[in-house]
mmCIF file of C-alpha atoms in Angstrom:
data_model
loop_
_atom_site.group_PDB
_atom_site.id
_atom_site.type_symbol
_atom_site.label_atom_id
_atom_site.label_comp_id
_atom_site.label_asym_id
_atom_site.label_seq_id
_atom_site.Cartn_x
_atom_site.Cartn_y
_atom_site.Cartn_z
ATOM 1 C CA MET A 1 33.089 -3.694 -41.914
ATOM 2 C CA SER A 2 34.093 -4.256 -45.527
ATOM 3 C CA GLU A 3 32.819 -2.969 -48.850
ATOM 4 C CA THR A 4 31.048 -6.283 -49.400
ATOM 5 C CA ILE A 5 29.375 -6.295 -45.991
ATOM 6 C CA ASP A 6 28.330 -2.667 -46.322
ATOM 7 C CA LEU A 7 26.754 -3.296 -49.715
ATOM 8 C CA SER A 8 25.047 -6.447 -48.429
ATOM 9 C CA LEU A 9 23.464 -4.474 -45.576
ATOM 10 C CA GLU A 10 22.314 -1.780 -47.979
ATOM 11 C CA LEU A 11 20.660 -4.286 -50.321
ATOM 12 C CA ILE A 12 19.069 -6.377 -47.560
ATOM 13 C CA SER A 13 17.517 -3.241 -46.057
ATOM 14 C CA LYS A 14 15.321 -2.904 -49.186
ATOM 15 C CA PRO A 15 12.051 -4.894 -48.792
ATOM 16 C CA SER A 16 12.229 -6.229 -52.350
ATOM 17 C CA VAL A 17 9.622 -8.995 -52.199
ATOM 18 C CA THR A 18 8.919 -10.366 -55.682
ATOM 19 C CA PRO A 19 8.582 -8.577 -58.066
ATOM 20 C CA ASP A 20 9.230 -5.195 -56.402
ATOM 21 C CA ASP A 21 12.915 -4.347 -56.750
ATOM 22 C CA GLN A 22 12.707 -1.418 -54.293
ATOM 23 C CA GLY A 23 15.734 0.309 -55.818
ATOM 24 C CA CYS A 24 18.226 -2.526 -55.331
ATOM 25 C CA GLN A 25 19.135 -2.610 -58.987
ATOM 26 C CA LYS A 26 19.877 1.118 -59.072
ATOM 27 C CA ILE A 27 22.299 0.663 -56.182
ATOM 28 C CA MET A 28 24.098 -1.943 -58.250
ATOM 29 C CA THR A 29 23.988 -0.148 -61.598
ATOM 30 C CA ASP A 30 25.289 3.104 -60.112
ATOM 31 C CA ARG A 31 28.360 1.283 -58.871
ATOM 32 C CA LEU A 32 28.842 -0.642 -62.108
ATOM 33 C CA ALA A 33 28.453 2.478 -64.260
ATOM 34 C CA ALA A 34 31.152 4.144 -62.162
ATOM 35 C CA ILE A 35 33.692 1.502 -63.291
ATOM 36 C CA GLY A 36 32.855 1.592 -66.977
ATOM 37 C CA PHE A 37 29.797 -0.607 -67.469
ATOM 38 C CA THR A 38 27.133 0.252 -70.001
ATOM 39 C CA ILE A 39 23.749 -0.205 -68.320
ATOM 40 C CA GLU A 40 20.617 -1.400 -70.057
ATOM 41 C CA ASN A 41 17.500 -1.310 -67.888
ATOM 42 C CA LEU A 42 14.938 -3.813 -69.142
ATOM 43 C CA ARG A 43 11.440 -3.772 -67.701
ATOM 44 C CA PHE A 44 9.013 -6.479 -68.811
ATOM 45 C CA GLY A 45 5.522 -6.341 -67.309
ATOM 46 C CA GLU A 46 5.958 -5.477 -63.654
ATOM 47 C CA VAL A 47 9.486 -6.826 -63.477
ATOM 48 C CA ASP A 48 12.697 -4.763 -63.412
ATOM 49 C CA ASN A 49 15.793 -6.329 -64.939
ATOM 50 C CA PHE A 50 19.097 -5.030 -66.118
ATOM 51 C CA TRP A 51 21.909 -6.075 -68.423
ATOM 52 C CA ALA A 52 25.230 -4.395 -67.771
ATOM 53 C CA ARG A 53 28.343 -4.977 -69.859
ATOM 54 C CA LYS A 54 31.927 -3.737 -69.802
ATOM 55 C CA GLY A 55 33.738 -4.453 -73.034
ATOM 56 C CA ASP A 56 32.569 -5.508 -76.472
ATOM 57 C CA ALA A 57 34.826 -8.495 -77.107
ATOM 58 C CA SER A 58 34.499 -12.183 -76.457
ATOM 59 C CA PRO A 59 34.585 -14.218 -74.303
ATOM 60 C CA VAL A 60 31.728 -12.845 -72.190
ATOM 61 C CA PHE A 61 31.741 -13.737 -68.496
ATOM 62 C CA ALA A 62 28.323 -12.903 -66.998
ATOM 63 C CA MET A 63 27.265 -12.834 -63.372
ATOM 64 C CA ALA A 64 23.569 -13.553 -62.910
ATOM 65 C CA GLY A 65 21.230 -13.227 -59.981
ATOM 66 C CA HIS A 66 18.090 -11.718 -58.502
ATOM 67 C CA THR A 67 17.256 -8.829 -56.220
ATOM 68 C CA ASP A 68 13.860 -10.172 -55.223
ATOM 69 C CA VAL A 69 13.277 -12.162 -52.037
ATOM 70 C CA VAL A 70 10.505 -14.341 -50.679
ATOM 71 C CA PRO A 71 8.095 -12.946 -48.027
ATOM 72 C CA THR A 72 9.398 -12.806 -44.486
ATOM 73 C CA GLY A 73 6.772 -14.930 -42.757
ATOM 74 C CA PRO A 74 5.760 -13.866 -39.219
ATOM 75 C CA VAL A 75 8.049 -10.916 -38.433
ATOM 76 C CA GLU A 76 7.597 -11.452 -34.692
ATOM 77 C CA LYS A 77 9.359 -14.807 -34.966
ATOM 78 C CA TRP A 78 12.566 -13.227 -36.280
ATOM 79 C CA ASP A 79 15.420 -12.348 -33.905
ATOM 80 C CA VAL A 80 15.954 -9.165 -35.958
ATOM 81 C CA GLU A 81 13.628 -7.252 -38.240
ATOM 82 C CA PRO A 82 14.073 -9.027 -41.567
ATOM 83 C CA PHE A 83 14.697 -5.816 -43.525
ATOM 84 C CA LYS A 84 16.825 -4.231 -40.827
ATOM 85 C CA PRO A 85 19.831 -6.510 -41.152
ATOM 86 C CA ALA A 86 22.173 -6.983 -38.211
ATOM 87 C CA ILE A 87 25.405 -8.772 -37.493
ATOM 88 C CA ILE A 88 25.293 -10.693 -34.228
ATOM 89 C CA ASP A 89 28.340 -12.718 -33.132
ATOM 90 C CA GLY A 90 29.665 -12.640 -36.665
ATOM 91 C CA ILE A 91 26.404 -13.823 -38.256
ATOM 92 C CA LEU A 92 24.550 -11.571 -40.703
ATOM 93 C CA TYR A 93 20.769 -11.847 -40.315
ATOM 94 C CA GLY A 94 18.188 -10.584 -42.771
ATOM 95 C CA ARG A 95 15.890 -11.652 -45.583
ATOM 96 C CA GLY A 96 18.084 -12.207 -48.610
ATOM 97 C CA ALA A 97 21.356 -12.535 -46.695
ATOM 98 C CA ALA A 98 21.935 -15.931 -48.313
ATOM 99 C CA ASP A 99 19.418 -15.863 -51.158
ATOM 100 C CA MET A 100 20.945 -13.895 -52.691
ATOM 101 C CA LYS A 101 21.808 -10.326 -51.831
ATOM 102 C CA GLY A 102 25.050 -11.367 -50.190
ATOM 103 C CA SER A 103 26.136 -12.909 -53.499
ATOM 104 C CA LEU A 104 25.146 -9.782 -55.413
ATOM 105 C CA ALA A 105 27.259 -7.634 -53.123
ATOM 106 C CA ALA A 106 30.190 -10.043 -53.493
ATOM 107 C CA MET A 107 29.859 -9.914 -57.281
ATOM 108 C CA VAL A 108 29.916 -6.105 -57.403
ATOM 109 C CA THR A 109 32.879 -5.668 -55.079
ATOM 110 C CA ALA A 110 34.824 -8.480 -56.756
ATOM 111 C CA CYS A 111 34.255 -6.772 -60.078
ATOM 112 C CA GLU A 112 35.311 -3.369 -58.713
ATOM 113 C CA ARG A 113 38.604 -4.754 -57.486
ATOM 114 C CA PHE A 114 39.243 -6.794 -60.648
ATOM 115 C CA VAL A 115 38.613 -3.844 -62.972
ATOM 116 C CA LYS A 116 40.821 -1.541 -60.895
ATOM 117 C CA GLU A 117 43.673 -4.070 -60.971
ATOM 118 C CA ASN A 118 43.084 -5.190 -64.572
ATOM 119 C CA PRO A 119 41.791 -2.203 -66.578
ATOM 120 C CA ASP A 120 42.759 -3.874 -69.860
ATOM 121 C CA HIS A 121 41.314 -7.303 -69.130
ATOM 122 C CA LYS A 122 40.392 -9.678 -71.912
ATOM 123 C CA GLY A 123 36.844 -10.165 -73.190
ATOM 124 C CA SER A 124 33.818 -8.668 -71.449
ATOM 125 C CA ILE A 125 32.241 -8.743 -68.022
ATOM 126 C CA ALA A 126 28.454 -8.618 -67.745
ATOM 127 C CA PHE A 127 25.658 -8.670 -65.175
ATOM 128 C CA LEU A 128 22.189 -10.140 -65.758
ATOM 129 C CA ILE A 129 19.979 -9.239 -62.809
ATOM 130 C CA THR A 130 16.229 -9.737 -62.362
ATOM 131 C CA SER A 131 13.556 -9.121 -59.704
ATOM 132 C CA ASP A 132 11.450 -12.113 -60.753
ATOM 133 C CA GLU A 133 13.351 -15.264 -59.772
ATOM 134 C CA GLU A 134 11.386 -16.139 -56.645
ATOM 135 C CA GLY A 135 8.064 -15.596 -58.384
ATOM 136 C CA PRO A 136 6.594 -16.740 -61.704
ATOM 137 C CA ALA A 137 9.955 -16.094 -63.462
ATOM 138 C CA ALA A 138 8.000 -15.160 -66.583
ATOM 139 C CA ASP A 139 9.251 -11.597 -67.106
ATOM 140 C CA GLY A 140 12.759 -11.901 -65.692
ATOM 141 C CA THR A 141 15.849 -13.727 -66.867
ATOM 142 C CA VAL A 142 13.977 -15.625 -69.582
ATOM 143 C CA LYS A 143 12.916 -12.316 -71.197
ATOM 144 C CA VAL A 144 16.393 -10.801 -70.928
ATOM 145 C CA ILE A 145 17.870 -13.870 -72.595
ATOM 146 C CA GLU A 146 15.300 -13.590 -75.379
ATOM 147 C CA HIS A 147 16.276 -9.913 -75.776
ATOM 148 C CA LEU A 148 19.987 -10.820 -76.035
ATOM 149 C CA GLU A 149 19.346 -13.729 -78.391
ATOM 150 C CA ASN A 150 17.310 -11.516 -80.729
ATOM 151 C CA ARG A 151 20.396 -9.378 -81.292
ATOM 152 C CA ASN A 152 22.777 -12.380 -81.281
ATOM 153 C CA GLU A 153 24.554 -11.307 -78.088
ATOM 154 C CA LYS A 154 25.995 -14.384 -76.460
ATOM 155 C CA ILE A 155 27.216 -15.319 -72.981
ATOM 156 C CA ASP A 156 30.170 -17.699 -72.929
ATOM 157 C CA TRP A 157 30.484 -18.306 -69.168
ATOM 158 C CA CYS A 158 27.855 -17.562 -66.544
ATOM 159 C CA LEU A 159 28.170 -17.506 -62.773
ATOM 160 C CA VAL A 160 24.831 -17.669 -60.949
ATOM 161 C CA GLY A 161 25.132 -16.559 -57.303
ATOM 162 C CA GLU A 162 22.532 -18.939 -55.890
ATOM 163 C CA PRO A 163 23.407 -20.317 -52.413
ATOM 164 C CA SER A 164 25.091 -23.580 -53.316
ATOM 165 C CA SER A 165 27.186 -24.306 -50.236
ATOM 166 C CA THR A 166 26.131 -27.009 -47.767
ATOM 167 C CA ASN A 167 28.429 -27.206 -44.739
ATOM 168 C CA LYS A 168 31.085 -24.602 -45.504
ATOM 169 C CA LEU A 169 31.501 -21.932 -48.137
ATOM 170 C CA GLY A 170 32.360 -23.344 -51.536
ATOM 171 C CA ASP A 171 32.085 -27.002 -50.588
ATOM 172 C CA VAL A 172 29.467 -27.515 -53.298
ATOM 173 C CA VAL A 173 29.174 -25.950 -56.752
ATOM 174 C CA LYS A 174 26.181 -26.654 -58.972
ATOM 175 C CA ASN A 175 27.255 -27.415 -62.524
ATOM 176 C CA GLY A 176 23.789 -28.429 -63.619
ATOM 177 C CA ARG A 177 20.188 -28.812 -62.517
ATOM 178 C CA ARG A 178 17.483 -31.419 -62.939
ATOM 179 C CA GLY A 179 14.483 -30.662 -65.119
ATOM 180 C CA SER A 180 11.188 -29.834 -63.441
ATOM 181 C CA LEU A 181 7.843 -30.997 -64.861
ATOM 182 C CA SER A 182 4.675 -30.264 -62.891
ATOM 183 C CA GLY A 183 1.117 -31.369 -63.444
ATOM 184 C CA SER A 184 -2.381 -30.578 -62.285
ATOM 185 C CA LEU A 185 -4.557 -33.695 -62.470
ATOM 186 C CA THR A 186 -8.336 -33.808 -62.040
ATOM 187 C CA VAL A 187 -9.954 -37.257 -61.912
ATOM 188 C CA HIS A 188 -13.647 -37.053 -62.688
ATOM 189 C CA GLY A 189 -16.175 -39.274 -60.911
ATOM 190 C CA ARG A 190 -19.839 -38.909 -59.921
ATOM 191 C CA GLN A 191 -20.927 -37.387 -56.645
ATOM 192 C CA GLY A 192 -23.449 -39.287 -54.564
ATOM 193 C CA HIS A 193 -24.534 -40.550 -51.174
ATOM 194 C CA VAL A 194 -22.196 -42.976 -49.431
ATOM 195 C CA ALA A 195 -25.174 -45.259 -48.709
ATOM 196 C CA TYR A 196 -25.843 -45.634 -52.452
ATOM 197 C CA PRO A 197 -22.392 -46.219 -53.985
ATOM 198 C CA HIS A 198 -23.899 -47.960 -57.017
ATOM 199 C CA LEU A 199 -25.368 -44.578 -58.034
ATOM 200 C CA ALA A 200 -22.035 -42.781 -57.771
ATOM 201 C CA GLU A 201 -18.417 -43.197 -58.900
ATOM 202 C CA ASN A 202 -15.716 -42.465 -56.334
ATOM 203 C CA PRO A 203 -12.681 -40.833 -58.020
ATOM 204 C CA ILE A 204 -10.514 -41.546 -54.935
ATOM 205 C CA HIS A 205 -11.102 -45.288 -55.218
ATOM 206 C CA LYS A 206 -10.616 -45.171 -58.988
ATOM 207 C CA CYS A 207 -7.402 -43.203 -58.745
ATOM 208 C CA ALA A 208 -5.709 -45.017 -55.847
ATOM 209 C CA PRO A 209 -4.224 -47.952 -57.820
ATOM 210 C CA ALA A 210 -2.845 -45.557 -60.444
ATOM 211 C CA LEU A 211 -1.237 -43.385 -57.794
ATOM 212 C CA ALA A 212 0.320 -46.444 -56.184
ATOM 213 C CA GLU A 213 1.842 -47.482 -59.503
ATOM 214 C CA LEU A 214 3.047 -43.947 -60.285
ATOM 215 C CA SER A 215 4.697 -43.738 -56.854
ATOM 216 C CA ALA A 216 6.484 -47.051 -57.393
ATOM 217 C CA GLU A 217 7.500 -46.377 -60.991
ATOM 218 C CA VAL A 218 11.243 -46.365 -61.727
ATOM 219 C CA TRP A 219 11.503 -43.610 -64.292
ATOM 220 C CA ASP A 220 15.234 -44.037 -64.898
ATOM 221 C CA GLN A 221 18.439 -44.975 -63.086
ATOM 222 C CA GLY A 222 20.020 -41.528 -63.334
ATOM 223 C CA ASN A 223 23.701 -41.292 -64.317
ATOM 224 C CA LYS A 224 27.004 -40.122 -62.884
ATOM 225 C CA PHE A 225 25.842 -36.499 -63.005
ATOM 226 C CA PHE A 226 22.169 -36.817 -62.038
ATOM 227 C CA PRO A 227 20.201 -38.845 -59.492
ATOM 228 C CA PRO A 228 17.242 -40.902 -60.745
ATOM 229 C CA THR A 229 14.091 -39.060 -61.712
ATOM 230 C CA THR A 230 11.618 -38.652 -58.850
ATOM 231 C CA PHE A 231 7.848 -38.274 -58.669
ATOM 232 C CA GLN A 232 6.211 -36.479 -55.763
ATOM 233 C CA ILE A 233 2.576 -35.603 -54.995
ATOM 234 C CA SER A 234 2.495 -32.135 -53.444
ATOM 235 C CA ASN A 235 -1.231 -31.689 -52.902
ATOM 236 C CA ILE A 236 -4.351 -33.835 -53.082
ATOM 237 C CA HIS A 237 -7.965 -32.856 -52.433
ATOM 238 C CA ALA A 238 -11.408 -34.397 -52.843
ATOM 239 C CA GLY A 239 -14.759 -34.200 -51.123
ATOM 240 C CA THR A 240 -17.138 -31.637 -49.700
ATOM 241 C CA GLY A 241 -16.077 -32.006 -46.086
ATOM 242 C CA ALA A 242 -19.077 -34.152 -45.240
ATOM 243 C CA ASN A 243 -18.536 -37.808 -44.320
ATOM 244 C CA ASN A 244 -21.655 -39.016 -46.125
ATOM 245 C CA VAL A 245 -20.900 -37.649 -49.585
ATOM 246 C CA ILE A 246 -18.931 -39.458 -52.273
ATOM 247 C CA PRO A 247 -16.866 -36.776 -54.040
ATOM 248 C CA GLY A 248 -17.374 -35.986 -57.660
ATOM 249 C CA GLU A 249 -13.738 -35.030 -58.386
ATOM 250 C CA LEU A 250 -10.250 -35.563 -57.070
ATOM 251 C CA GLU A 251 -7.678 -32.818 -57.639
ATOM 252 C CA LEU A 252 -3.998 -33.559 -57.394
ATOM 253 C CA LEU A 253 -0.776 -31.542 -57.893
ATOM 254 C CA PHE A 254 2.503 -33.302 -58.552
ATOM 255 C CA ASN A 255 6.056 -32.762 -59.757
ATOM 256 C CA LEU A 256 8.672 -34.816 -61.577
ATOM 257 C CA ARG A 257 12.328 -33.796 -61.126
ATOM 258 C CA PHE A 258 14.066 -35.471 -64.016
ATOM 259 C CA SER A 259 17.511 -36.295 -65.249
ATOM 260 C CA THR A 260 19.001 -36.228 -68.725
ATOM 261 C CA GLU A 261 18.107 -39.914 -69.091
ATOM 262 C CA VAL A 262 14.528 -39.077 -70.022
ATOM 263 C CA THR A 263 12.791 -36.322 -71.943
ATOM 264 C CA GLU A 264 9.741 -34.297 -70.990
ATOM 265 C CA LEU A 265 7.709 -36.045 -73.728
ATOM 266 C CA GLU A 266 8.736 -39.513 -72.511
ATOM 267 C CA LEU A 267 7.648 -38.672 -68.979
ATOM 268 C CA ARG A 268 4.324 -37.314 -70.094
ATOM 269 C CA ASN A 269 3.592 -40.313 -72.285
ATOM 270 C CA ARG A 270 4.523 -42.851 -69.595
ATOM 271 C CA PHE A 271 2.543 -40.973 -66.942
ATOM 272 C CA GLU A 272 -0.589 -40.794 -69.071
ATOM 273 C CA ALA A 273 -0.245 -44.447 -70.096
ATOM 274 C CA ILE A 274 -0.509 -45.455 -66.420
ATOM 275 C CA LEU A 275 -3.622 -43.316 -65.956
ATOM 276 C CA ASP A 276 -5.156 -44.808 -69.088
ATOM 277 C CA LYS A 277 -4.313 -48.324 -67.910
ATOM 278 C CA TYR A 278 -6.809 -47.826 -65.044
ATOM 279 C CA LYS A 279 -9.432 -46.306 -67.354
ATOM 280 C CA LEU A 280 -9.614 -43.019 -65.497
ATOM 281 C CA ASN A 281 -11.706 -40.123 -66.721
ATOM 282 C CA TYR A 282 -9.318 -37.256 -66.177
ATOM 283 C CA THR A 283 -8.095 -33.814 -67.176
ATOM 284 C CA LEU A 284 -4.348 -33.168 -66.982
ATOM 285 C CA ASP A 285 -2.515 -29.870 -67.436
ATOM 286 C CA TRP A 286 1.282 -29.975 -67.715
ATOM 287 C CA HIS A 287 3.788 -27.212 -66.901
ATOM 288 C CA LEU A 288 7.498 -27.467 -67.726
ATOM 289 C CA SER A 289 9.590 -25.186 -65.506
ATOM 290 C CA GLY A 290 12.882 -26.149 -67.110
ATOM 291 C CA HIS A 291 14.831 -28.843 -68.897
ATOM 292 C CA PRO A 292 17.824 -30.425 -67.189
ATOM 293 C CA PHE A 293 21.196 -28.925 -68.054
ATOM 294 C CA LEU A 294 24.803 -29.834 -67.383
ATOM 295 C CA THR A 295 28.055 -27.902 -67.685
ATOM 296 C CA PRO A 296 30.823 -30.493 -68.136
ATOM 297 C CA GLN A 297 34.478 -30.079 -67.245
ATOM 298 C CA GLY A 298 35.826 -27.070 -69.097
ATOM 299 C CA LYS A 299 37.257 -23.595 -68.589
ATOM 300 C CA LEU A 300 34.491 -22.357 -66.302
ATOM 301 C CA VAL A 301 34.323 -25.417 -64.042
ATOM 302 C CA GLU A 302 38.094 -25.600 -63.885
ATOM 303 C CA SER A 303 38.444 -21.925 -62.982
ATOM 304 C CA THR A 304 35.768 -22.191 -60.295
ATOM 305 C CA CYS A 305 37.350 -25.231 -58.662
ATOM 306 C CA ARG A 306 40.813 -23.639 -58.772
ATOM 307 C CA ALA A 307 39.530 -20.376 -57.265
ATOM 308 C CA ILE A 308 37.870 -22.187 -54.350
ATOM 309 C CA LYS A 309 41.030 -24.210 -53.745
ATOM 310 C CA ASP A 310 43.160 -21.052 -53.825
ATOM 311 C CA ILE A 311 41.005 -19.004 -51.460
ATOM 312 C CA CYS A 312 39.537 -21.676 -49.152
ATOM 313 C CA GLY A 313 42.204 -24.342 -49.264
ATOM 314 C CA TYR A 314 39.942 -27.293 -50.072
ATOM 315 C CA ASP A 315 38.399 -29.048 -53.029
ATOM 316 C CA THR A 316 34.802 -28.518 -54.030
ATOM 317 C CA GLU A 317 32.120 -31.015 -55.035
ATOM 318 C CA LEU A 318 30.213 -30.707 -58.295
ATOM 319 C CA SER A 319 26.481 -31.327 -57.908
ATOM 320 C CA THR A 320 23.203 -31.141 -59.809
ATOM 321 C CA ALA A 321 20.951 -31.560 -56.748
ATOM 322 C CA GLY A 322 18.406 -29.069 -55.484
ATOM 323 C CA GLY A 323 15.662 -27.082 -57.117
ATOM 324 C CA THR A 324 15.628 -25.046 -60.284
ATOM 325 C CA SER A 325 17.391 -21.754 -60.849
ATOM 326 C CA ASP A 326 17.519 -19.140 -63.611
ATOM 327 C CA GLY A 327 20.460 -21.085 -64.999
ATOM 328 C CA ARG A 328 17.831 -23.122 -66.820
ATOM 329 C CA PHE A 329 17.139 -20.121 -69.082
ATOM 330 C CA ILE A 330 20.791 -19.345 -69.749
ATOM 331 C CA ALA A 331 22.255 -22.796 -70.406
ATOM 332 C CA PRO A 332 20.135 -23.521 -73.556
ATOM 333 C CA THR A 333 21.875 -20.598 -75.338
ATOM 334 C CA GLY A 334 25.116 -22.591 -75.265
ATOM 335 C CA ALA A 335 26.613 -20.853 -72.253
ATOM 336 C CA GLU A 336 28.577 -22.763 -69.631
ATOM 337 C CA VAL A 337 26.752 -22.215 -66.340
ATOM 338 C CA ILE A 338 27.756 -22.818 -62.745
ATOM 339 C CA GLU A 339 26.156 -21.785 -59.425
ATOM 340 C CA LEU A 340 28.270 -20.733 -56.473
ATOM 341 C CA GLY A 341 27.062 -18.872 -53.416
ATOM 342 C CA PRO A 342 26.755 -18.889 -49.620
ATOM 343 C CA LEU A 343 25.427 -21.556 -47.270
ATOM 344 C CA ASN A 344 21.878 -22.535 -48.125
ATOM 345 C CA ALA A 345 20.826 -23.919 -44.707
ATOM 346 C CA THR A 346 18.461 -21.036 -43.865
ATOM 347 C CA ILE A 347 17.188 -19.841 -47.233
ATOM 348 C CA HIS A 348 13.476 -18.952 -47.249
ATOM 349 C CA GLN A 349 13.399 -19.532 -43.484
ATOM 350 C CA ILE A 350 12.777 -17.360 -40.423
ATOM 351 C CA ASN A 351 16.115 -15.833 -39.351
ATOM 352 C CA GLU A 352 17.803 -16.297 -42.719
ATOM 353 C CA GLN A 353 21.501 -15.855 -42.073
ATOM 354 C CA VAL A 354 25.044 -16.249 -43.323
ATOM 355 C CA PRO A 355 28.444 -15.897 -41.637
ATOM 356 C CA ALA A 356 29.472 -12.338 -42.450
ATOM 357 C CA GLU A 357 33.076 -13.246 -43.226
ATOM 358 C CA ASP A 358 31.853 -15.757 -45.818
ATOM 359 C CA LEU A 359 30.716 -12.873 -48.008
ATOM 360 C CA ASP A 360 34.194 -11.370 -48.088
ATOM 361 C CA THR A 361 35.592 -14.817 -48.899
ATOM 362 C CA LEU A 362 32.981 -15.264 -51.626
ATOM 363 C CA SER A 363 33.967 -11.934 -53.158
ATOM 364 C CA ALA A 364 37.595 -13.064 -53.214
ATOM 365 C CA ILE A 365 36.602 -16.324 -54.953
ATOM 366 C CA TYR A 366 34.624 -14.429 -57.567
ATOM 367 C CA GLN A 367 37.582 -12.128 -58.230
ATOM 368 C CA ARG A 368 39.937 -15.075 -58.579
ATOM 369 C CA MET A 369 37.550 -16.646 -61.094
ATOM 370 C CA MET A 370 37.667 -13.498 -63.195
ATOM 371 C CA GLU A 371 41.452 -13.522 -63.022
ATOM 372 C CA TYR A 372 41.574 -17.087 -64.347
ATOM 373 C CA LEU A 373 39.031 -16.372 -67.078
ATOM 374 C CA LEU A 374 39.804 -12.825 -68.249
ATOM 375 C CA LYS A 375 43.242 -11.750 -67.046
#
């Protein structure tokens, strides 16, 4: 057992389902305070966050992540109790092993070693940790960033410990993310009897051609960093459950994952233009989860790629695929942001797991990154 594995087990054993931190952050801040960090606990609403910093000079290298996890699902389907982590045949099982308590442990232990070996390092090291990443994300990282911006405290480089790896540790690093624009659409018709359709207006029939066009629409071609924008319907509902009633409304949820080739406003205008083309009577509520962001080649990307090559012996791939992360709140401040963490094959699943030795390797990569950036 290593320091990183021990700390991972300790964190995973806390049932910190969003937004209840369950003391995970205190475990981290106690260890960070012991090596010279100034701790600022920041609670917004029901969400615990902290900002920890060692040093008062620039550049600032921040490590960001979350202590909250998603619910376990049926506990009886797990091979181990999800909050009683266990290592079986070299595999660490437990909720949060990959997403992302293993990364948090690797960050802390990497920092402990780096500070011990480099007490007079350049710049500053910081931690931005929330318990509201898996939930609404309304009182977490976004509020901490607002707090820092209000006092003009800037992050230069940010490492987010989200599980980025696909087939082996470090094979993929996220240097950007697509934007996410969701909508709740209600198409209004007139309820009636199926035998008297002339007295009703079926919103399913009215909406179908528009949905077909929206599904076939080419929103953009993407670019060398981002795939083309995609539109997906995630839920659709209409009717009373009876087969002789024409429904009065159709309700639909959808999402657009978009590249830097289009803006939120362009997407909204084009989407609504298609609805209007078919003369639909509708109500549409939009929700923007985050704009796309990209960290180009620079000091942070270079240091990350070099660290992975040094420790793992192979090159990494830069990617912007996948869902959103809290990087979307940090990048707009001007910070360079990358995401590097364990294998993501089992995140949010029953029997979430990660090879235990990967966490030690991840800690070594994080330490090497700090050496390149701040030594």
